[in-house]
Amino acid sequence: MQTDSRTSIQPESAQLLALANQARAAAGAGPLKWDEALAVAARKHCQRMVDAGPVAHQYPDELGLAERAGLAGAHFDLIEENVAIGNSAEQIQDAWMHSPGHRQNMLNSGVNRVGIAVIASRGVLYATADYAHGVQALSQEQVEQHIAALIAPSGVKMLPNPALAREACTMENGYPRSKGGVPPAFVMRWQNSDLNHLPKELVDQLASGHYRYAAVGSCDPNNVDGTFTAYRIAVMLY
């Protein structure tokens, strides 16, 4: 995930960010944090709008919003976009607040990061705001360590080799066979962008006291657009 550095924010972009956060506070939504990768994607699209003249969310030869943001380095599981032309940041903000779709995007409590670009051209300001729910980018090992830390309070001990659990992660059901190995008594697979909680079924199994060991494996997620960030995990209990 990108840092919150604001060194590259233009004055008009900073003003739109401040106005958006004022509106979100009034609506009971949390503040948006600046995301430089989203800003890069927003600026590229904003330049396309300047080149085209009429504003649009996507031009015929342009990638979609998610692809643009993903290629810019953003990590997210939800993304939205506002575009506009106006004479000032205040006018653009007012237009977004009076457009149901744009207002909903800006005040959505499910987004927490934003990148905004503003380009002056033809005597007006072209603006693009990309809103997203940011997801931390973790390696396979980091995902496994994170899940292991959530399992640790149960008292179940972690097996050091994740190979079988990683293989189980790639399977739809069942479990990998190992020569001479003890089969797991329980296998749990799930996929999510939020790694802060274990699935309830797994929590209940860990609390049952029936297991002494666990193996955790992570693998590539299923059926996820490559620009969205999600994690697939398997836990085998013994």
Coordinates of C-alpha atoms in Angstrom, one line a residue:
M1 CA 0.0 0.0 0.0
Q2 CA 1.2 3.5 -0.8
T3 CA 2.3 5.9 2.0
D4 CA 0.4 8.9 3.0
S5 CA 3.0 11.3 1.7
R6 CA 1.3 14.5 0.3
T7 CA 4.4 16.1 -1.2
S8 CA 2.9 15.8 -4.8
I9 CA -0.6 17.2 -4.1
Q10 CA -1.5 20.2 -6.1
P11 CA -3.3 23.0 -4.3
E12 CA -6.6 22.3 -6.1
S13 CA -6.3 18.6 -5.3
A14 CA -5.5 19.4 -1.6
Q15 CA -8.5 21.6 -1.6
L16 CA -10.8 18.9 -3.0
L17 CA -9.4 16.5 -0.5
A18 CA -10.2 18.9 2.4
L19 CA -13.7 19.6 1.1
A20 CA -14.4 15.9 0.7
N21 CA -13.3 15.2 4.2
Q22 CA -15.4 18.0 5.5
A23 CA -18.4 16.5 3.7
R24 CA -17.6 13.0 5.0
A25 CA -17.3 14.2 8.6
A26 CA -20.7 15.9 8.3
A27 CA -22.1 12.6 7.0
G28 CA -20.5 10.5 9.7
A29 CA -17.9 8.8 7.4
G30 CA -14.2 8.5 8.2
P31 CA -11.5 10.7 6.6
L32 CA -9.9 9.8 3.3
K33 CA -6.1 9.4 3.3
W34 CA -4.0 10.4 0.3
D35 CA -2.8 7.5 -1.9
E36 CA -0.1 8.4 -4.3
A37 CA -0.7 5.4 -6.6
L38 CA -4.4 6.4 -7.0
A39 CA -3.2 10.0 -7.7
V40 CA -1.0 8.7 -10.5
A41 CA -3.9 6.8 -12.0
A42 CA -6.2 9.8 -11.6
R43 CA -3.7 12.2 -13.3
K44 CA -3.3 9.9 -16.3
H45 CA -7.1 9.7 -16.7
C46 CA -7.4 13.5 -16.2
Q47 CA -5.0 14.1 -19.0
R48 CA -7.0 11.8 -21.2
M49 CA -10.1 14.0 -20.4
V50 CA -8.1 17.1 -21.3
D51 CA -7.0 15.5 -24.6
A52 CA -10.6 14.4 -25.4
G53 CA -12.4 17.5 -24.3
P54 CA -15.7 16.0 -23.0
V55 CA -15.3 14.2 -19.7
A56 CA -15.9 10.4 -19.4
H57 CA -15.0 7.6 -17.0
Q58 CA -13.5 5.5 -19.8
Y59 CA -12.5 6.2 -23.4
P60 CA -12.8 3.6 -26.2
D61 CA -9.0 2.7 -26.2
E62 CA -8.5 3.2 -22.4
L63 CA -8.3 0.6 -19.7
G64 CA -11.0 0.5 -17.0
L65 CA -10.6 2.2 -13.7
A66 CA -9.5 -0.9 -11.7
E67 CA -6.9 -1.8 -14.3
R68 CA -5.6 1.8 -14.4
A69 CA -5.3 2.0 -10.6
G70 CA -3.7 -1.5 -10.3
L71 CA -1.1 -0.7 -12.9
A72 CA -0.3 2.5 -11.0
G73 CA 0.5 0.3 -8.0
A74 CA -2.6 0.7 -5.9
H75 CA -3.9 -2.2 -3.8
F76 CA -7.6 -2.3 -3.1
D77 CA -10.8 -4.4 -2.9
L78 CA -13.2 -1.5 -3.8
I79 CA -12.6 1.4 -6.2
E80 CA -14.8 4.3 -7.5
E81 CA -14.2 7.4 -9.5
N82 CA -15.6 11.0 -9.8
V83 CA -14.8 13.2 -12.8
A84 CA -15.8 16.8 -13.5
I85 CA -15.1 20.1 -15.3
G86 CA -15.4 23.3 -13.3
N87 CA -14.1 26.8 -12.8
S88 CA -12.8 26.1 -9.3
A89 CA -12.3 23.4 -6.7
E90 CA -15.4 24.7 -4.8
Q91 CA -17.6 24.5 -8.0
I92 CA -16.4 20.9 -8.7
Q93 CA -17.1 19.9 -5.1
D94 CA -20.6 21.5 -5.3
A95 CA -21.3 19.6 -8.6
W96 CA -20.2 16.3 -7.0
M97 CA -22.3 16.9 -3.9
H98 CA -25.4 17.6 -6.1
S99 CA -24.9 14.5 -8.3
P100 CA -26.3 11.4 -6.5
G101 CA -23.8 9.0 -8.0
H102 CA -20.8 11.3 -7.4
R103 CA -22.0 12.2 -3.9
Q104 CA -22.4 8.5 -3.0
N105 CA -18.9 7.7 -4.2
M106 CA -17.4 10.6 -2.1
L107 CA -19.3 9.8 1.0
N108 CA -19.1 6.0 0.8
S109 CA -18.0 4.8 4.3
G110 CA -16.4 1.8 2.6
V111 CA -13.6 3.8 1.0
N112 CA -10.7 5.2 3.0
R113 CA -8.1 6.3 0.4
V114 CA -8.1 8.8 -2.5
G115 CA -6.0 10.2 -5.2
I116 CA -7.1 13.4 -6.9
A117 CA -5.8 15.1 -10.1
V118 CA -6.7 18.6 -11.4
I119 CA -5.5 20.0 -14.7
A120 CA -6.2 23.5 -16.0
S121 CA -7.1 23.6 -19.7
R122 CA -9.3 25.6 -22.0
G123 CA -10.0 28.1 -19.2
V124 CA -11.5 25.5 -16.9
L125 CA -10.3 22.8 -14.4
Y126 CA -10.6 19.1 -15.3
A127 CA -10.7 16.9 -12.2
T128 CA -10.5 13.2 -11.5
A129 CA -10.9 11.6 -8.0
D130 CA -10.2 7.9 -7.5
Y131 CA -11.6 6.6 -4.2
A132 CA -10.7 3.1 -2.9
H133 CA -10.7 0.8 0.1
G134 CA -7.0 0.2 0.5
V135 CA -5.7 -3.3 1.1
Q136 CA -2.2 -4.0 2.4
A137 CA 0.0 -5.8 0.0
L138 CA 1.5 -8.9 1.6
S139 CA 3.8 -11.7 0.4
Q140 CA 2.8 -15.4 0.7
E141 CA 4.9 -15.8 3.8
Q142 CA 3.5 -12.6 5.4
V143 CA 0.0 -13.8 4.9
E144 CA 0.8 -17.2 6.5
Q145 CA 2.6 -15.5 9.4
H146 CA -0.4 -13.2 9.9
I147 CA -2.9 -16.1 10.1
A148 CA -0.5 -18.0 12.3
A149 CA -0.5 -15.1 14.8
L150 CA -4.4 -15.2 14.9
I151 CA -4.3 -18.9 15.6
A152 CA -1.6 -18.7 18.3
P153 CA -3.9 -17.6 21.2
S154 CA -5.9 -20.9 20.8
G155 CA -2.9 -22.8 22.0
V156 CA -2.7 -24.9 18.8
K157 CA 0.9 -25.2 17.7
M158 CA 2.0 -24.3 14.2
L159 CA 3.8 -26.8 12.0
P160 CA 6.9 -25.3 10.5
N161 CA 6.5 -26.6 6.9
P162 CA 3.6 -24.9 5.0
A163 CA 4.0 -27.1 1.8
L164 CA 1.0 -29.3 2.3
A165 CA -1.2 -26.4 3.4
R166 CA -0.2 -24.4 0.4
E167 CA -1.1 -27.4 -1.8
A168 CA -4.4 -27.7 0.0
C169 CA -5.0 -24.0 -0.7
T170 CA -5.0 -24.6 -4.4
M171 CA -7.6 -27.4 -4.1
E172 CA -11.4 -27.0 -4.1
N173 CA -11.9 -29.8 -1.5
G174 CA -10.1 -32.7 0.1
Y175 CA -6.4 -32.5 1.1
P176 CA -3.1 -33.4 -0.3
R177 CA -1.8 -36.9 0.4
S178 CA 1.6 -37.3 1.9
K179 CA 3.4 -40.6 2.1
G180 CA 3.4 -41.8 5.6
G181 CA 1.8 -38.6 6.8
V182 CA -1.1 -38.2 9.2
P183 CA -4.2 -36.8 7.4
P184 CA -5.6 -33.6 8.8
A185 CA -8.8 -33.9 10.9
F186 CA -10.1 -30.6 9.6
V187 CA -9.4 -28.3 6.6
M188 CA -10.6 -24.8 6.2
R189 CA -10.2 -22.7 3.0
W190 CA -11.3 -19.1 2.5
Q191 CA -10.6 -16.0 0.5
N192 CA -10.8 -12.4 1.6
S193 CA -9.0 -9.1 1.5
D194 CA -9.4 -8.7 5.3
L195 CA -6.9 -10.7 7.3
N196 CA -7.8 -9.4 10.7
H197 CA -10.3 -12.1 11.5
L198 CA -10.5 -15.9 11.2
P199 CA -13.7 -17.4 9.8
K200 CA -16.2 -18.3 12.5
E201 CA -16.1 -22.0 11.6
L202 CA -12.4 -22.1 12.1
V203 CA -12.6 -20.1 15.4
D204 CA -15.1 -22.7 16.7
Q205 CA -12.9 -25.6 15.7
L206 CA -9.9 -24.1 17.4
A207 CA -11.9 -23.5 20.5
S208 CA -13.1 -27.1 20.6
G209 CA -9.9 -28.4 22.1
H210 CA -9.8 -31.3 19.6
Y211 CA -6.6 -30.2 17.9
R212 CA -2.9 -29.9 18.8
Y213 CA -1.3 -28.7 15.6
A214 CA -2.1 -26.5 12.6
A215 CA -0.5 -25.8 9.2
V216 CA -1.2 -22.6 7.3
G217 CA -0.7 -22.1 3.6
S218 CA -1.5 -19.3 1.2
C219 CA -1.9 -19.3 -2.6
D220 CA -3.2 -17.2 -5.5
P221 CA -6.9 -16.2 -5.1
N222 CA -9.6 -17.6 -7.3
N223 CA -11.8 -15.6 -9.7
V224 CA -10.4 -12.2 -8.8
D225 CA -9.6 -9.5 -11.2
G226 CA -5.8 -9.2 -11.2
T227 CA -5.9 -5.5 -10.2
F228 CA -7.9 -6.2 -7.0
T229 CA -6.1 -7.4 -3.9
A230 CA -7.4 -10.6 -2.1
Y231 CA -5.8 -13.5 -0.3
R232 CA -6.7 -17.2 -0.3
I233 CA -5.7 -19.3 2.7
A234 CA -5.9 -22.9 3.8
V235 CA -5.6 -24.1 7.4
M236 CA -5.2 -27.8 8.2
L237 CA -5.8 -28.9 11.8
Y238 CA -4.4 -32.1 13.4

